[in-house]
Coordinates of C-alpha atoms in Angstrom, one line a residue:
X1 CA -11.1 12.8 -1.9
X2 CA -7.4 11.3 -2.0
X3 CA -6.1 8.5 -1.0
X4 CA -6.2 7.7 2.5
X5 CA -3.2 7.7 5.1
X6 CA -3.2 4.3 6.7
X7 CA -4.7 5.9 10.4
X8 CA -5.9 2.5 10.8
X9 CA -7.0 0.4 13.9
X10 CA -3.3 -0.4 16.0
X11 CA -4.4 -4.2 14.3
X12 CA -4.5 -3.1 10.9
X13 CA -1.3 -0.7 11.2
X14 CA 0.6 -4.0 12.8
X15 CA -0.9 -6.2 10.1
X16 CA 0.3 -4.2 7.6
X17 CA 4.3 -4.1 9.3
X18 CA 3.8 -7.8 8.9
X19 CA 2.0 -8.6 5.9
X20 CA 2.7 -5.7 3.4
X21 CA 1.9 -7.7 0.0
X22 CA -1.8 -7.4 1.6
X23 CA -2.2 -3.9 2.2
X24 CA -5.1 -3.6 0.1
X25 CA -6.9 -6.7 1.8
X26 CA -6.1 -5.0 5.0
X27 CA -7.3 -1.3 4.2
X28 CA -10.7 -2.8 2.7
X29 CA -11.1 -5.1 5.8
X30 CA -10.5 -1.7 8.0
X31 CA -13.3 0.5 5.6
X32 CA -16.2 -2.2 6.3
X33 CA -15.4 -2.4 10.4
X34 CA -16.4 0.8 9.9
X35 CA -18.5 1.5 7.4
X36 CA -22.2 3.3 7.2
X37 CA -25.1 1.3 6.2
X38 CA -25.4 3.4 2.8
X39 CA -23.7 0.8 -0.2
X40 CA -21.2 2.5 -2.3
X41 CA -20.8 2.1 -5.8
X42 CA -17.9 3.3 -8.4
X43 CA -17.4 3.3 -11.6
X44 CA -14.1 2.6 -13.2
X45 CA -12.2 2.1 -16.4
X46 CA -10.2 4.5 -19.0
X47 CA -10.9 8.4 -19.7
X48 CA -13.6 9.5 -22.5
X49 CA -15.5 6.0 -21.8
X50 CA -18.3 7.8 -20.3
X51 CA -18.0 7.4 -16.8
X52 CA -19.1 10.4 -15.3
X53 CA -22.1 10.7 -18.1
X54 CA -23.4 7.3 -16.9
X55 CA -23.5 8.4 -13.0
X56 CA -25.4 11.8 -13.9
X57 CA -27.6 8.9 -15.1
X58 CA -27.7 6.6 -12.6
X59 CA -27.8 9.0 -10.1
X60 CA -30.1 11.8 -11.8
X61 CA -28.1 14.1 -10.7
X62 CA -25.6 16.5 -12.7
X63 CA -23.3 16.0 -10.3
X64 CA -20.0 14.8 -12.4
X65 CA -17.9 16.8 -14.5
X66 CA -18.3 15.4 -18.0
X67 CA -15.8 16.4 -20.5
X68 CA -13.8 15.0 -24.2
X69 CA -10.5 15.6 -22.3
X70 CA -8.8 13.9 -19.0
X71 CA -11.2 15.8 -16.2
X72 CA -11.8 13.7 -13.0
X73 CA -8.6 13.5 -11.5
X74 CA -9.6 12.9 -7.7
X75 CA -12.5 10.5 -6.5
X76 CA -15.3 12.8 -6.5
X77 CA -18.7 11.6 -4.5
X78 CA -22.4 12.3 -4.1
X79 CA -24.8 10.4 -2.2
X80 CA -28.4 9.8 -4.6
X81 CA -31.1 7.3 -4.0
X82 CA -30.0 6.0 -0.7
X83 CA -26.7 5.2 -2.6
X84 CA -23.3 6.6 -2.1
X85 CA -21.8 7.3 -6.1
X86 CA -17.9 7.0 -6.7
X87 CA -16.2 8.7 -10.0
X88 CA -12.8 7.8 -10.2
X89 CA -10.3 8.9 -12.8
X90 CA -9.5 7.4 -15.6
X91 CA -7.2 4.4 -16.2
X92 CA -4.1 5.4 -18.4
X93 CA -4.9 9.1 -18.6
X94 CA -1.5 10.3 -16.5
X95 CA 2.2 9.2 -17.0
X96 CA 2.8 9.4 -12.9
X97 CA 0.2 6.7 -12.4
X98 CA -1.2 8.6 -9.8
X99 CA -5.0 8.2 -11.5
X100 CA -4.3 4.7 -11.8
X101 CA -4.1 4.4 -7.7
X102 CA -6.9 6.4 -7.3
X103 CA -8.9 4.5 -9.5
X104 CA -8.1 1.1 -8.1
X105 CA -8.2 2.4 -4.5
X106 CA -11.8 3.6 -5.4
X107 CA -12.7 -0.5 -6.7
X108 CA -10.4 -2.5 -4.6
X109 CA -11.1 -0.7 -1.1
X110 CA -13.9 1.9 -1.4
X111 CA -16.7 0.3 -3.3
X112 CA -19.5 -2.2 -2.5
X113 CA -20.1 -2.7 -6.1
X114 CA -18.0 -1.9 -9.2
X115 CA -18.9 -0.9 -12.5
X116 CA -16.3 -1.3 -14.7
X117 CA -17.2 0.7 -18.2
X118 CA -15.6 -0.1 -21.6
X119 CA -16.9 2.0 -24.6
X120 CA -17.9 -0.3 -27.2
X121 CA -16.8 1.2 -30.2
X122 CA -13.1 0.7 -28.7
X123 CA -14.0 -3.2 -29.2
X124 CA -12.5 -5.6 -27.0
X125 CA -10.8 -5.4 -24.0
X126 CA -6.9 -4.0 -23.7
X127 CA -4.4 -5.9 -21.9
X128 CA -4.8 -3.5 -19.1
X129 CA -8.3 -3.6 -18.6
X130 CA -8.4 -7.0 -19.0
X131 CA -5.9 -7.4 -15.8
X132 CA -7.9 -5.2 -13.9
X133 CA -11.4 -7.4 -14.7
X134 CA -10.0 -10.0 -14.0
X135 CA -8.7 -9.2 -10.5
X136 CA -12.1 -8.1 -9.7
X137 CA -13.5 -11.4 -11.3
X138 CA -11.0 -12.8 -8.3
X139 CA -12.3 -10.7 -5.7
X140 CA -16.4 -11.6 -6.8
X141 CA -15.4 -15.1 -6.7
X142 CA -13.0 -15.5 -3.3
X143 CA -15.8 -13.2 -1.2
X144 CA -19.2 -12.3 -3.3
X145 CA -18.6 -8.7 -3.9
X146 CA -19.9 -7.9 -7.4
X147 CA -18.4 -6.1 -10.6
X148 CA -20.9 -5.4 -13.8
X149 CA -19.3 -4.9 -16.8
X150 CA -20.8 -1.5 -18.5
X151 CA -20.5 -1.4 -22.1
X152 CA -21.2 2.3 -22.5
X153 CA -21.5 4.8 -25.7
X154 CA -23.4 2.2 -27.6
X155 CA -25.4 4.4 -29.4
X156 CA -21.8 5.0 -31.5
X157 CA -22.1 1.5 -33.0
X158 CA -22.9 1.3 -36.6
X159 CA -25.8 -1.5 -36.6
X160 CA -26.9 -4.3 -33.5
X161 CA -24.8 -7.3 -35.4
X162 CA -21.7 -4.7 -35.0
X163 CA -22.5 -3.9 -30.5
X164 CA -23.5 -8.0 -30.7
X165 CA -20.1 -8.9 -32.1
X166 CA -18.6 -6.5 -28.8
X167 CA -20.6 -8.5 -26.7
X168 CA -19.5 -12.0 -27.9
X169 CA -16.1 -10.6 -27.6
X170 CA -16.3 -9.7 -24.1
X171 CA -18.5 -12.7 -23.0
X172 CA -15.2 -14.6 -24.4
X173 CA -12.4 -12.6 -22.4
X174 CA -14.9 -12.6 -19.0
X175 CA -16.9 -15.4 -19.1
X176 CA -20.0 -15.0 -16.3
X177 CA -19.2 -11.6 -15.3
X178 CA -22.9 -9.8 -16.6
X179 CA -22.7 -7.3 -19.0
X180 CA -25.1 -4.5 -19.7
X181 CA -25.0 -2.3 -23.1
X182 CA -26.3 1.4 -22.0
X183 CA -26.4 4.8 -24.0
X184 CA -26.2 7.6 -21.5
X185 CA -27.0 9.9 -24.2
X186 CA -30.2 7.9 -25.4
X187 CA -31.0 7.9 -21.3
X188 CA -30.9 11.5 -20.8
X189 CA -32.6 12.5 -24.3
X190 CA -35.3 10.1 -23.7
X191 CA -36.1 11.8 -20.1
X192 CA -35.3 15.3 -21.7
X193 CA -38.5 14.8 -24.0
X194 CA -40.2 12.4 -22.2
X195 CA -39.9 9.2 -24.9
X196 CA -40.4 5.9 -22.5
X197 CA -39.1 3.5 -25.1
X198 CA -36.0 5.4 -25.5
X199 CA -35.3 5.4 -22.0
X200 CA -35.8 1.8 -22.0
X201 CA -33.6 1.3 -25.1
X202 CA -30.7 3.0 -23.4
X203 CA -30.3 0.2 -21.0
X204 CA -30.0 2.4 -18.2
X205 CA -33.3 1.7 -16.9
X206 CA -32.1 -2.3 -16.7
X207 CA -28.5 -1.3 -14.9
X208 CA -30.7 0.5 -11.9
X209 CA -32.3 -2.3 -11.5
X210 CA -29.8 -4.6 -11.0
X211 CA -27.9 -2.2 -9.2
X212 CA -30.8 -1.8 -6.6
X213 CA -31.3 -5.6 -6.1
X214 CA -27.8 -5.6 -5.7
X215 CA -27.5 -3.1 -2.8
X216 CA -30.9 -5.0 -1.4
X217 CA -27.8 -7.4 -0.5
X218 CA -25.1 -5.2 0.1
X219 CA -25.4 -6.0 4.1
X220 CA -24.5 -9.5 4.0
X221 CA -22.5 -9.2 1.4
X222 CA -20.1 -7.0 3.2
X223 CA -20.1 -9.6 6.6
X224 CA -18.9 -12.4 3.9
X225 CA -16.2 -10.7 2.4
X226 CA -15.5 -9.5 5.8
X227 CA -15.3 -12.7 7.3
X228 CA -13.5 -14.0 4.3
X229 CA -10.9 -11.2 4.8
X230 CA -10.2 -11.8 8.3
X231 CA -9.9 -15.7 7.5
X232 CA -7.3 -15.2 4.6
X233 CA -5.3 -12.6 6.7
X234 CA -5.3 -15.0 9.5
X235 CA -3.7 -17.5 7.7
X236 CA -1.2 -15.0 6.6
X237 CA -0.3 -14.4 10.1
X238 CA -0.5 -17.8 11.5
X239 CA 2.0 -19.2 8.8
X240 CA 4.3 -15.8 9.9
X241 CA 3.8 -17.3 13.8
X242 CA 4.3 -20.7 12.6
X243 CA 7.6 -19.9 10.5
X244 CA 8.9 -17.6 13.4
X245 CA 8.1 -20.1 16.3
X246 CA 10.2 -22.9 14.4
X247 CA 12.9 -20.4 13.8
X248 CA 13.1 -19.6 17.5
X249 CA 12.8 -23.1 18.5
X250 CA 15.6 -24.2 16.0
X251 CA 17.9 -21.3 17.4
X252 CA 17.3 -22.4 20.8
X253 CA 18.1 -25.4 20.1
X254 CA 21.6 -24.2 18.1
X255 CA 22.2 -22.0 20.9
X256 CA 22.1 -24.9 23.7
X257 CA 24.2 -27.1 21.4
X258 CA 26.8 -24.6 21.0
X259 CA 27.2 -23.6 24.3
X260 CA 27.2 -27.0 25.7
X261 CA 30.0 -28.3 22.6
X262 CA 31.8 -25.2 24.4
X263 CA 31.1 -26.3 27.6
X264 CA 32.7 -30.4 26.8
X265 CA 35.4 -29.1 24.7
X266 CA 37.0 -26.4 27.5
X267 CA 36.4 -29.5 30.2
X268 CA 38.8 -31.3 27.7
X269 CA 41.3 -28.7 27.9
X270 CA 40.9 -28.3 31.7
X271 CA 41.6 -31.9 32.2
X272 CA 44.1 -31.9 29.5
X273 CA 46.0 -29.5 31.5
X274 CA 45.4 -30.9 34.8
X275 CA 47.0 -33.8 33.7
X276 CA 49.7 -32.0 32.3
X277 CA 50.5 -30.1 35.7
X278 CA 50.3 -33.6 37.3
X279 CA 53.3 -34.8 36.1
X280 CA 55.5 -31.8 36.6
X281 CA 58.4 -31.7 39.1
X282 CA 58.1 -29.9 42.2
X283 CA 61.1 -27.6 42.4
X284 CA 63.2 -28.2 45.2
X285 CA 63.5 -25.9 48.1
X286 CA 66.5 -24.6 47.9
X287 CA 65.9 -23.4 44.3
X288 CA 65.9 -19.6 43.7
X289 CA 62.2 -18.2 43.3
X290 CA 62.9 -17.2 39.5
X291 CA 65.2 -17.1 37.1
X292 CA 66.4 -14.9 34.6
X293 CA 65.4 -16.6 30.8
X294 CA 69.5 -15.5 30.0
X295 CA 70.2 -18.2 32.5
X296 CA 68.2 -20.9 30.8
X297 CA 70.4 -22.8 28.9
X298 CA 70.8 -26.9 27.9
X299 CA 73.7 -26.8 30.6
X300 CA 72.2 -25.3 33.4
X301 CA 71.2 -27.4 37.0
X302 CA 68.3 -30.1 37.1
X303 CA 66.6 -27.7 38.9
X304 CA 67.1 -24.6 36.6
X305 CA 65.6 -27.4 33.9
X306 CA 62.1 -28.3 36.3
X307 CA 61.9 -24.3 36.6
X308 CA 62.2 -24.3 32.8
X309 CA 59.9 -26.8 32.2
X310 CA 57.1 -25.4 34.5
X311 CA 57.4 -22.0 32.5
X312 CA 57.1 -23.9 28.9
X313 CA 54.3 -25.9 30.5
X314 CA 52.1 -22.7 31.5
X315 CA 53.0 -21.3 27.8
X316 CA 51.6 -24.7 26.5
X317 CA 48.6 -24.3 28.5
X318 CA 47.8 -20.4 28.1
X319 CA 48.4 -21.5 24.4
X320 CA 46.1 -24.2 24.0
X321 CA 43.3 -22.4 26.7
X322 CA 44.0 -19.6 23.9
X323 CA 43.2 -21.0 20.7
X324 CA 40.5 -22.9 22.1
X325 CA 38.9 -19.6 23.6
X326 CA 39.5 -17.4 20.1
X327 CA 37.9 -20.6 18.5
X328 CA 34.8 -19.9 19.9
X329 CA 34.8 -16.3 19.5
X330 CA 36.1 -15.9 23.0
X331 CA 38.9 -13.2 22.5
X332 CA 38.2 -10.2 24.5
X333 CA 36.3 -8.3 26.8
X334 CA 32.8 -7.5 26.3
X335 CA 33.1 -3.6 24.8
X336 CA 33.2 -1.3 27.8
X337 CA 32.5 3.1 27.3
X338 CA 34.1 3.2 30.2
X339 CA 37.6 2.5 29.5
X340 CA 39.6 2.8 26.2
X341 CA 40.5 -0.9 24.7
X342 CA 43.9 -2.2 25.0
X343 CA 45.6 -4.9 23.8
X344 CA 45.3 -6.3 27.3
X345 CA 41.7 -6.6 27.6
X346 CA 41.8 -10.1 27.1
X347 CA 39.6 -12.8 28.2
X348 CA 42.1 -15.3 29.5
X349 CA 44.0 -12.6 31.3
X350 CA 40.9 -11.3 32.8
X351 CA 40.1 -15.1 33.9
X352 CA 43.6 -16.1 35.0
X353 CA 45.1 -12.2 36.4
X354 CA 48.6 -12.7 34.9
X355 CA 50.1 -15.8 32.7
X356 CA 50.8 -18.5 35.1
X357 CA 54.3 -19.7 35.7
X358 CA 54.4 -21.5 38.9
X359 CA 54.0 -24.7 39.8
X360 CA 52.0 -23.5 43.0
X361 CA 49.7 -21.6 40.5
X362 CA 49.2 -23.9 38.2
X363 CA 48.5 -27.0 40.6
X364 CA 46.1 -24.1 42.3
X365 CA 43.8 -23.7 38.9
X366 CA 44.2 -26.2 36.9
X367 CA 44.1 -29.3 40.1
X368 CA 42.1 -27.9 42.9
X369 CA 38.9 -28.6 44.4
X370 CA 38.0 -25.2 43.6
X371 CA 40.0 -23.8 40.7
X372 CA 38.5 -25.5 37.6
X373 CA 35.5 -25.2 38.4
X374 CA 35.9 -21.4 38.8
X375 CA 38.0 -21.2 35.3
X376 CA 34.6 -23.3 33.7
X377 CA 32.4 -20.6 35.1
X378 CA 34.0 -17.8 34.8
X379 CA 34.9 -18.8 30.6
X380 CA 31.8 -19.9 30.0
X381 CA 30.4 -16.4 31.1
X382 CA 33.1 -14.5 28.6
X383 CA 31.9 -17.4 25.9
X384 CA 27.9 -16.1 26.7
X385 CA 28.7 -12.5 26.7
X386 CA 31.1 -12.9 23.2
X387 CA 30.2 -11.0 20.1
X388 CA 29.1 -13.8 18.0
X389 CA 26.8 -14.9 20.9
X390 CA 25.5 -11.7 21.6
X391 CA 24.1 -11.3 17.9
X392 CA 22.9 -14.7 17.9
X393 CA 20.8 -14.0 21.0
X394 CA 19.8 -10.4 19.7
X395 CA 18.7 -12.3 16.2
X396 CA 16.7 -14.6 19.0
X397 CA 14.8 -11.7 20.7
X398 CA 13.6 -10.5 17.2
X399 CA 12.1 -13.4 16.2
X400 CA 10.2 -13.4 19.8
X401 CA 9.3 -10.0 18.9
X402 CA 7.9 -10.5 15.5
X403 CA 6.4 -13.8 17.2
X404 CA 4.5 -11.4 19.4
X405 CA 3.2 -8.8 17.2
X406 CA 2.1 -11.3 14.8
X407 CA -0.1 -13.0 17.8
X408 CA -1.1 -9.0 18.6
X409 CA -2.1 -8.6 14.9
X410 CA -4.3 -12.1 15.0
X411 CA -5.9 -10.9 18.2
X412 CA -6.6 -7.2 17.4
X413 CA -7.9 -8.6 13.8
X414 CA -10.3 -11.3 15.7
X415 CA -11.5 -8.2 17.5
X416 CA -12.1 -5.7 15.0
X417 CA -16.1 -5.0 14.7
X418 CA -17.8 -6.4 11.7
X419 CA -19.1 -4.3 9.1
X420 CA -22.8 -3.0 10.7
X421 CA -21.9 -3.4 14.6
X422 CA -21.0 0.4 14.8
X423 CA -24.3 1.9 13.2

């Protein structure tokens, strides 16, 4: 039995997009939606500790490979006594750490109850195992779901002061997690020849016990740690709706602030330049319709001087309109597949047609009813459509998207079935 691909519930999936540092929390909440009504218990902890010797026990079945050397490499699985019975490999028995996922897989999402075995004549617990107890210490406290500590091989201890000292030790590094000493060779022997009180010393007899009281609750033990699941996971997602709602709202607001700074600032220029045309000089009527620039000089007519001053004027203007608009990001044309881009393709000539020189012209868009109000629309749709604004709104509609998916994930979460619904 590997490791499962996550062809989860659309919820869980989306959860998981959203909240990936819970992918465990999300993968057990998914296994008791649908779980059968038979409890499932594992054993876990490193190679050679006697793990699959104390479930041919527990089980009475000879069902696990038992072996000196690294044997269970896959989660291996019989179903005994109204009981479903998990072997996973050993902790620390491959350099790819493949056993290692396996092995927490089987405790942190498969099982009801975990029994976590430590040899005793290895004394005390190793960094590692320690970590991993006390993870599943976590997990019995946050949501009820048990772990016995199984101090196996016992009969290997040299006197009952030496397996006390192990269990003083171990009371020490786990305080109120229960411990029970077992000899799965003193077990089987004792059945083999039919010696009570040696079945009895082994502790296996006691372990069963509290195993089957155990699974006596395993029903409502799964809907609390299956309410208390969905609870933390909510909260997950509502601070990810939260944090996403503010950014929106905060963009919005940056958004509406920047377009309406545009909006005062090119009405400044507008006006600017409407007063500007205001003051020039008509040119008189008998004044050619254009001159050549070679004929502008300090001592040509008064009216080759208004002509000159209109052109510098509309150069002034389309300068300042210009530097305002690249300002804001408002320097070309939005891209077009169309059409190749050309130096051209500019927003004020796009707005204006061609750089005004006239007076007529001029007096027509910068001083009409009509014309500034047409130059304000139209620039303002160039500023909207501009690259910087573009990405800003783009940045906008994923935040709304991750908004929505985390309000999907809530909902399809609220209505996943709980654990015994589906049987």
């Amino acid at each position: 039995m590997n490791l499962p691909l996550l062809l989860e519930p659309p919820a869980i999936r989306l959860a998981t997009e959203l909240l990936p540092q819970h992918i465990t929390a999300l993968e057990r909440m998914a296994r008791l939606s649908r779980c059968s009504a038979v409890p499932v218990v594992t054993v876990v902890g490193k190679f050679n500790h006697g793990k699959s010797r104390l479930l041919n026990e527990l089980s009475a079945r000879d069902a696990f490979a038992v072996a000196d050397r690294r044997q269970t490499t896959q989660l291996a699985e019989i179903t005994a006594g109204n009981i479903q019975w998990l072997d996973a490999p050993g902790l620390d028995a491959d350099t790819l750490g493949e056993d290692d996922a396996l092995a927490r897989h089987a405790c942190h999402v498969a099982a009801d109850l975990r029994l976590f075995v430590h040899s005793a004549k290895e004394g005390e617990l190793d960094h590692a195992e320690l970590a991993l107890l006390q993870a599943l210490a976590r997990e019995h406290a946050d949501c009820g779901r048990p772990v016995f500590i199984v101090l196996s091989q016992i009969d290997q201890m040299a006197d009952a002061n030496a397996l006390a000292r192990i269990q003083a030790l171990l009371a020490t590094q786990l305080p109120g997690l229960p411990v029970f000493p077992v000899s799965s060779v003193r077990h089987a022997k004792g059945v083999q020849d039919g010696k009570r009180l040696l079945v009895e010393a082994s502790g296996i007899p006691a372990l069963q016990a509290a195993i089957a009281a155990t699974c006596v609750q395993i029903e409502p033990l799964r809907a609390r740690e299956f309410e208390g699941l969905r609870t933390r996971l909510d909260a997950g997602l509502q601070d990810i709706t939260e944090q996403r709602r503010a950014a929106v709202q905060q963009l919005d607001a940056e958004l509406a602030t920047a377009r309406q700074a545009f909006i005062a600032g090119l009405d400044a220029v507008l006006l600017k330049a409407a007063d500007e045309v205001a003051v020039l000089q008509p040119v008189p009527d008998d004044a050619p319709a254009d001159l050549p620039s070679s004929q502008f000089s300090s001592g040509r007519s008064l009216r080759s001087k208004i002509i000159t001053g209109h052109l510098l004027a509309s150069a002034k203007i389309n300068l300042s309109l210009s530097s305002y608009l690249g300002a804001h990001g408002v320097d070309a044309l939005p891209p077009d597949p169309s059409r190749p881009p050309t130096t051209m393709d500019t927003v004020l000539v796009a707005v204006l047609g061609i750089s005004v020189k006239f007076l007529d012209d001029l007096r027509r868009l910068f001083c009409g009813s009509e014309g500034p109000e047409r130059l304000r629309r139209e620039f303002l749709h160039y500023f909207d459509v501009s690259q910087e604004r573009v990405q800003r709104l783009q940045q906008r509609a994923l935040l709304q998207r991750e908004l929505e998916r985390a309000s999907d994930a809530q909902s399809g979460l609220a209505s996943l079935p709980a654990p015994g619904s589906l049987q």
